[in-house]
Amino acid sequence: MVVRRRGSIQDVPSFLDAANRGIRSKRRHIRFVGESPFGPRLRLRRFELGNGLRICTVVDKAAPVVAYHTWYRVGSRHESPGKTGLAHLLEHLMFSATKTRPAGEFDALLERAGAESNAATWTDWTCYYENLPHRYLELAIELEADRMANLVLKQAQVASEKEVVANERMYRVDDDVEGTATEKLYATAFRKHPYRWPTIGWMDDIRGLTKEDCLQFYRRYYAPNNAVVIVVGDFDEQTALEGIREHYGTYRAANLPEEHTVRETALRRTKPLQLFLPASTEKVQLGYRAPPFGHPDHVPFTLAHEVLFGGRASRIYRQLVNEQELASECRASIAPFVYAGLYEVWLSARPGQRGNAMLEIFDQEVDRITRVGVDAEELDRVKNRYELFLLQSLDSVGGKAEQIGFYETVLGTSEGPFERLEAIRQVTSKSVQRVCKKYLRPAGRVLLEVFPEEQAA
């Protein structure tokens, strides 16, 4: 590549006209999708190659570093019964050999460049990232493009990585109280939707996966038209786009499988469960059906969650930990899923305290919100808390790239973080009250009680 002064393209139409002139292959054409502010001082631009690869760029000269993220729109929900864990296993195998590089060279080259590199898999997506000195951006482009299309798998390697994943599952799920309980919670709350199985997969399925299973999954979903590349940091935008076109532009778009949306049945009555596990105290886990991340209700529900569980000033922490001294731990999460997920609540009792006492106080606090609502001072506090959390997540180039990749993959919009922040600011007490009434109904939840094993008798 020709090294240029780092910065944004000043005249995008002229650049595209010159870049596409004489390029016969439509797969290699670069198209400008649009641009928008990304915070008060940065611009986010979206481009697309003719083969469907989406590209998001944010030039940020705050430090001489760059983040290069690749997000694929595939996760555990794209698996099938009997083949669970494929997306996660393939994530592990993506650090293997390619047709042009032996096993181990991917990591060795990035370590030599001083890069931070890793990956993650979840229900709706898989992402790979490199955060590195800006002068090594071309290396990241070349390596990620290579493993998008040229992965080589061998039977021994697949068998070895399956053992790694099986051990990871034993540590995080089978030998972990919360991991076991959460897996049971989802398997009970979902009867039809693929969210019912864990991202790491069922153990029997992991053991049964083959090299052919992995290659088939890879060829089906690892394609330019199922991915978005995000470049954030101190780099030359024109050089980066030309490099991406050079390394990805020969790849063909894949015929992606049509996804059939599964409508899950509503939770119309409490589903009680009891587990006796090697726990030191009683615990309660709750699962309520929650709106998809892109649903308008997800925003006020996020603030309802902050009112209940957002830090030490939250209602549940004050009641269960500080005042009543019933719990040693209390937390919850609302899953940012593409489809309707769960609102999970986890309450862990202090020694000698009972789980049903914690549950009673939790229900009382939810009922108080549904009857009385939230006053202006409390609502302002949780809004400020959420705003701080979101802005802190955008503090680094890696954080910016992660947020852009997530919103682009889940919602199809790169400006999502700031749009969500503005939506949070508009939430009223009545909307928080409304979503609590709608979603946090005691009659529509999974109630999972965990007891120490010695209480089984």
XYZ file of C-alpha atoms in Angstrom:
457
model
C 0.000 0.000 0.000
C 0.983 3.614 -0.495
C 1.456 5.328 2.871
C -0.490 8.575 3.097
C -1.032 11.175 5.757
C -3.474 9.745 8.233
C -6.971 11.184 8.179
C -10.421 11.132 6.593
C -11.103 11.276 2.874
C -11.862 14.897 2.064
C -13.841 14.309 -1.150
C -15.664 10.980 -1.010
C -17.320 11.142 -4.484
C -13.983 11.897 -6.159
C -12.290 9.092 -4.246
C -14.978 6.570 -5.219
C -14.883 7.671 -8.854
C -11.119 7.154 -8.963
C -11.164 3.963 -6.876
C -13.783 2.236 -9.032
C -12.522 3.439 -12.411
C -11.276 0.514 -14.447
C -12.432 -2.089 -11.896
C -14.405 -4.641 -13.880
C -15.353 -6.959 -11.047
C -18.457 -5.648 -9.308
C -17.382 -7.474 -6.151
C -14.476 -5.022 -5.839
C -16.501 -1.843 -6.244
C -16.715 0.424 -3.193
C -20.049 2.091 -2.503
C -20.630 4.965 -0.079
C -23.627 4.263 2.162
C -23.638 7.420 4.286
C -22.118 9.278 7.208
C -23.256 10.787 10.483
C -21.823 12.400 13.614
C -20.375 9.997 16.155
C -20.357 12.105 19.263
C -19.505 15.815 19.273
C -16.248 15.700 17.283
C -16.056 12.494 15.220
C -17.693 11.284 11.998
C -18.807 7.760 11.237
C -18.825 6.640 7.613
C -20.339 3.500 6.130
C -19.146 1.876 2.922
C -19.927 -1.412 1.194
C -18.074 -3.616 -1.250
C -19.904 -5.120 -4.194
C -19.759 -8.551 -2.522
C -21.794 -7.270 0.436
C -19.026 -6.589 2.974
C -20.017 -3.617 5.119
C -17.307 -1.243 6.353
C -17.590 1.367 9.111
C -14.824 3.920 9.680
C -14.201 6.497 12.406
C -10.965 8.476 12.226
C -9.929 9.394 15.775
C -6.457 10.878 16.216
C -6.508 10.958 20.004
C -3.764 8.284 20.138
C -1.596 6.490 17.518
C -3.606 3.262 17.770
C -6.320 1.597 15.733
C -9.045 -0.955 16.410
C -9.975 -3.435 13.678
C -13.119 -5.432 14.438
C -14.942 -8.016 12.333
C -18.506 -8.910 13.343
C -20.344 -11.843 11.747
C -24.109 -12.100 11.934
C -24.027 -15.644 13.239
C -24.258 -17.053 16.748
C -25.679 -19.967 18.664
C -29.230 -19.213 17.513
C -28.158 -20.262 13.989
C -27.350 -23.796 15.160
C -29.720 -26.752 15.177
C -30.632 -29.341 17.819
C -27.879 -31.924 18.111
C -25.281 -29.481 16.749
C -25.223 -26.901 19.535
C -21.907 -25.237 20.351
C -20.807 -25.023 16.703
C -20.524 -21.234 16.586
C -18.398 -21.148 19.727
C -16.189 -24.068 18.694
C -15.585 -22.474 15.298
C -14.560 -19.235 17.021
C -11.792 -21.232 18.749
C -10.782 -22.883 15.476
C -10.562 -19.564 13.618
C -7.097 -19.067 15.149
C -5.865 -22.159 13.284
C -3.971 -22.560 10.016
C -5.087 -21.125 6.690
C -4.134 -22.036 3.152
C -1.353 -19.449 3.304
C -0.250 -19.570 6.970
C 0.625 -22.405 9.359
C -1.066 -22.801 12.730
C 0.275 -20.333 15.264
C 1.435 -17.700 12.786
C -1.711 -15.577 13.207
C -1.036 -15.052 16.926
C 2.735 -14.781 16.484
C 2.487 -11.948 13.949
C 0.056 -9.965 16.082
C 2.072 -10.485 19.265
C 5.160 -9.250 17.449
C 3.209 -6.132 16.478
C 2.174 -5.520 20.082
C -1.489 -6.139 19.307
C -4.323 -7.173 21.572
C -6.391 -9.836 19.822
C -9.361 -11.968 20.856
C -12.865 -13.092 19.914
C -16.312 -13.680 21.408
C -19.449 -15.623 20.502
C -23.003 -15.098 21.666
C -26.541 -15.933 20.643
C -26.763 -13.503 17.710
C -23.188 -12.707 16.679
C -19.518 -13.650 16.640
C -16.808 -10.992 16.685
C -13.045 -10.922 16.233
C -10.905 -7.949 17.089
C -7.416 -6.499 17.029
C -6.391 -3.358 18.900
C -2.907 -2.402 17.741
C -0.427 0.377 16.881
C -1.749 2.227 13.831
C 1.216 1.325 11.627
C 0.147 -2.343 11.710
C -3.393 -1.831 10.404
C -2.532 -3.475 7.086
C -1.449 -6.603 8.983
C -4.829 -6.852 10.715
C -6.675 -6.397 7.406
C -4.600 -9.081 5.736
C -4.940 -11.620 8.580
C -8.695 -11.196 9.064
C -9.391 -11.345 5.325
C -7.289 -14.485 5.061
C -9.160 -16.416 7.720
C -12.561 -15.308 6.428
C -12.122 -17.543 3.371
C -9.042 -19.742 3.744
C -9.387 -21.582 7.050
C -7.868 -25.073 7.101
C -9.058 -27.614 9.679
C -7.540 -30.966 10.571
C -9.178 -33.733 12.532
C -6.606 -33.761 15.328
C -6.913 -30.039 15.776
C -10.719 -30.163 15.961
C -10.541 -32.981 18.514
C -8.064 -31.012 20.623
C -10.155 -27.845 20.582
C -13.292 -29.804 21.472
C -11.547 -30.896 24.663
C -10.701 -27.266 25.421
C -14.348 -26.271 24.983
C -15.577 -29.268 27.012
C -13.287 -28.261 29.874
C -14.495 -24.673 29.578
C -18.069 -25.905 29.840
C -17.305 -28.019 32.918
C -15.663 -25.054 34.613
C -18.305 -22.446 33.714
C -21.462 -24.567 33.802
C -21.281 -28.108 35.138
C -19.097 -27.264 38.147
C -20.580 -23.821 38.727
C -23.789 -23.201 40.677
C -24.846 -20.100 38.777
C -23.876 -21.579 35.404
C -25.973 -24.689 36.064
C -28.945 -22.653 37.267
C -28.857 -20.201 34.350
C -28.729 -23.014 31.817
C -31.777 -24.614 33.441
C -33.560 -21.253 33.518
C -33.239 -20.727 29.753
C -34.085 -24.325 28.904
C -37.310 -23.910 30.893
C -38.265 -20.418 29.723
C -37.804 -21.276 26.021
C -39.404 -24.398 24.582
C -39.110 -23.613 20.857
C -36.668 -20.782 20.221
C -32.928 -21.554 19.797
C -32.195 -19.237 22.735
C -33.084 -22.261 24.864
C -29.684 -23.879 24.428
C -26.445 -22.384 25.801
C -23.973 -20.652 23.500
C -21.240 -23.006 24.655
C -23.459 -25.951 23.648
C -24.702 -29.105 25.377
C -21.882 -31.415 26.413
C -23.093 -34.388 24.338
C -23.338 -32.149 21.271
C -19.826 -30.762 21.800
C -18.432 -34.283 22.026
C -20.215 -35.265 18.806
C -19.201 -32.343 16.582
C -17.022 -33.267 13.608
C -14.566 -31.489 11.364
C -17.164 -31.637 8.586
C -19.751 -29.944 10.851
C -17.333 -27.083 11.509
C -16.368 -26.642 7.858
C -19.982 -26.674 6.736
C -20.907 -24.016 9.318
C -17.864 -21.954 8.311
C -18.653 -22.055 4.589
C -22.286 -21.220 5.241
C -21.863 -18.133 7.425
C -18.308 -16.785 7.093
C -18.772 -14.659 4.022
C -18.394 -10.961 3.162
C -22.150 -10.392 2.897
C -22.616 -11.713 6.453
C -19.967 -9.490 8.043
C -19.203 -5.916 8.981
C -15.670 -4.559 9.405
C -15.113 -1.624 11.760
C -11.969 0.535 11.704
C -11.571 3.138 14.457
C -8.494 5.167 15.349
C -5.589 7.078 13.859
C -5.398 5.824 10.258
C -5.656 6.968 6.666
C -9.194 6.238 5.533
C -8.385 5.967 1.834
C -5.486 3.593 2.423
C -7.642 1.411 4.704
C -10.497 1.178 2.188
C -8.134 0.314 -0.644
C -6.511 -2.340 1.549
C -9.852 -3.840 2.498
C -10.894 -3.902 -1.166
C -7.576 -5.531 -2.102
C -7.858 -8.354 0.444
C -11.638 -8.967 0.534
C -12.719 -7.869 -2.932
C -12.153 -11.214 -4.642
C -14.512 -13.103 -2.296
C -17.930 -14.071 -3.524
C -21.095 -13.401 -1.542
C -22.611 -16.503 0.017
C -26.142 -17.815 -0.381
C -27.066 -17.329 3.255
C -29.705 -19.677 4.685
C -33.124 -18.156 5.143
C -33.866 -17.814 8.833
C -37.321 -18.843 9.991
C -38.392 -16.795 13.004
C -39.662 -18.991 15.821
C -42.380 -17.429 17.948
C -41.985 -18.494 21.548
C -45.054 -19.078 23.699
C -45.728 -16.460 26.382
C -45.029 -17.154 30.052
C -48.584 -16.974 31.372
C -47.992 -18.668 34.712
C -45.115 -19.167 37.089
C -42.899 -22.131 36.262
C -41.358 -23.203 39.586
C -38.133 -25.206 39.726
C -35.953 -26.435 42.574
C -32.311 -27.416 42.321
C -30.103 -28.913 45.033
C -26.532 -27.918 44.261
C -23.203 -27.534 46.106
C -24.157 -24.012 47.213
C -23.353 -22.549 50.614
C -26.664 -20.671 50.941
C -30.097 -20.509 49.334
C -30.446 -18.617 46.061
C -33.298 -17.432 43.865
C -33.135 -16.928 40.106
C -35.996 -15.417 38.124
C -36.587 -15.217 34.393
C -39.123 -12.844 32.821
C -39.785 -12.524 29.111
C -38.052 -9.315 27.966
C -38.424 -7.272 24.757
C -35.861 -7.509 21.932
C -33.049 -4.982 22.023
C -34.563 -3.057 19.116
C -38.052 -2.859 20.656
C -39.123 0.569 21.997
C -39.871 -1.007 25.402
C -36.243 -2.050 25.853
C -35.189 1.526 26.651
C -37.591 2.198 29.572
C -37.088 -1.391 30.736
C -33.355 -0.636 30.952
C -34.118 2.229 33.345
C -36.557 0.071 35.335
C -33.667 -2.352 35.768
C -31.413 0.509 36.932
C -34.022 1.558 39.506
C -34.143 -1.969 40.895
C -30.515 -3.107 40.583
C -28.324 -0.211 39.418
C -25.603 -0.011 42.042
C -25.661 0.357 45.808
C -28.290 3.104 45.716
C -30.762 0.827 43.925
C -33.935 -0.314 45.625
C -33.164 -4.024 45.801
C -29.598 -3.546 47.030
C -30.715 -1.134 49.743
C -33.494 -3.429 50.910
C -31.858 -6.855 50.689
C -28.227 -6.039 51.488
C -28.178 -2.885 53.608
C -31.462 -2.689 55.498
C -32.846 -6.221 55.803
C -29.414 -7.917 55.610
C -30.938 -10.891 53.821
C -28.685 -11.086 50.763
C -24.966 -11.161 50.108
C -25.470 -10.559 46.394
C -28.285 -9.257 44.210
C -28.100 -8.399 40.521
C -30.008 -8.654 37.277
C -29.555 -8.227 33.533
C -31.747 -7.539 30.537
C -30.368 -9.394 27.539
C -29.719 -7.313 24.381
C -30.981 -10.034 22.035
C -32.234 -9.667 18.464
C -35.418 -11.475 19.505
C -37.337 -11.475 22.782
C -35.026 -12.702 25.529
C -35.095 -12.872 29.314
C -34.766 -10.483 32.186
C -32.665 -12.447 34.671
C -32.657 -11.794 38.416
C -30.137 -13.417 40.775
C -30.513 -13.213 44.571
C -28.036 -14.959 46.881
C -28.965 -15.245 50.575
C -26.665 -14.683 53.506
C -25.955 -17.721 55.735
C -29.050 -18.633 57.711
C -31.418 -16.561 55.538
C -34.149 -17.947 53.292
C -34.653 -17.473 49.590
C -38.410 -16.887 49.867
C -37.794 -13.897 52.176
C -35.656 -12.254 49.488
C -38.261 -13.024 46.834
C -41.018 -11.437 48.906
C -39.153 -8.135 49.206
C -38.252 -8.147 45.520
C -41.913 -8.592 44.589
C -42.884 -5.788 46.957
C -40.474 -3.361 45.302
C -41.682 -4.247 41.808
C -45.276 -3.833 42.970
C -44.423 -0.432 44.446
C -43.141 0.761 41.059
C -46.224 -0.540 39.250
C -48.519 1.256 41.734
C -46.641 4.472 42.554
C -44.025 4.832 39.818
C -40.620 6.471 40.152
C -40.088 10.054 41.302
C -38.147 12.591 39.236
C -35.045 12.551 41.437
C -34.652 8.772 41.270
C -35.284 8.744 37.523
C -32.625 11.423 36.960
C -30.146 9.422 39.044
C -30.536 6.241 36.989
C -30.433 8.187 33.724
C -27.147 9.775 34.768
C -25.786 6.408 35.823
C -26.668 4.844 32.459
C -25.228 7.800 30.537
C -21.937 7.474 32.410
C -21.812 3.729 31.680
C -22.481 4.218 27.970
C -19.987 7.046 27.524
C -17.301 5.126 29.422
C -17.794 2.238 26.987
C -16.854 4.657 24.170
C -13.709 5.938 25.866
C -11.191 3.885 23.821
C -10.933 3.109 20.105
C -11.653 -0.531 20.938
C -14.760 0.465 22.881
C -16.009 2.604 20.002
C -15.443 -0.227 17.504
C -17.207 -2.709 19.774
C -20.275 -0.520 20.178
C -20.458 0.209 16.439
C -20.094 -3.497 15.628
C -22.758 -4.518 18.103
C -25.354 -1.987 16.946
C -24.585 -2.604 13.282
C -24.966 -6.366 13.738
C -27.998 -6.420 16.027
C -29.936 -3.377 14.775
C -28.370 -2.563 11.415
C -27.440 0.959 12.519
C -23.977 2.182 13.482
C -25.194 5.350 15.204
C -27.038 3.288 17.819
C -25.118 4.260 20.982
C -25.968 7.951 20.697
C -29.506 7.298 19.463
C -30.040 5.094 22.507
C -28.594 7.722 24.819
C -31.046 10.282 23.485
C -33.909 7.789 23.868
C -32.878 7.152 27.480
C -33.020 10.886 28.187
C -36.650 10.977 26.976
C -37.922 8.182 29.252
C -40.634 9.213 31.709
C -41.732 7.792 35.045
C -44.966 6.608 33.426
C -43.100 4.562 30.808
C -40.976 2.885 33.532
C -44.160 2.106 35.424
C -45.785 0.759 32.261
C -43.015 -1.698 31.364
C -42.861 -2.999 34.939
C -46.573 -3.767 34.771
C -46.195 -5.352 31.350
C -43.115 -7.530 31.843
C -42.457 -8.073 35.564
C -45.621 -9.993 36.352
C -45.273 -12.602 39.146
C -47.643 -14.876 37.207
C -45.453 -14.822 34.084
C -41.980 -15.931 35.083
C -39.696 -18.854 35.726
C -38.930 -19.160 39.442
C -35.833 -21.216 40.140
C -34.865 -21.878 43.766
C -31.397 -23.209 44.576
C -30.862 -25.059 47.864
C -27.666 -26.437 49.369
C -27.319 -30.149 48.660
C -27.580 -31.095 52.330
C -31.180 -29.793 52.339
C -32.258 -32.348 49.741
C -33.494 -34.749 52.432
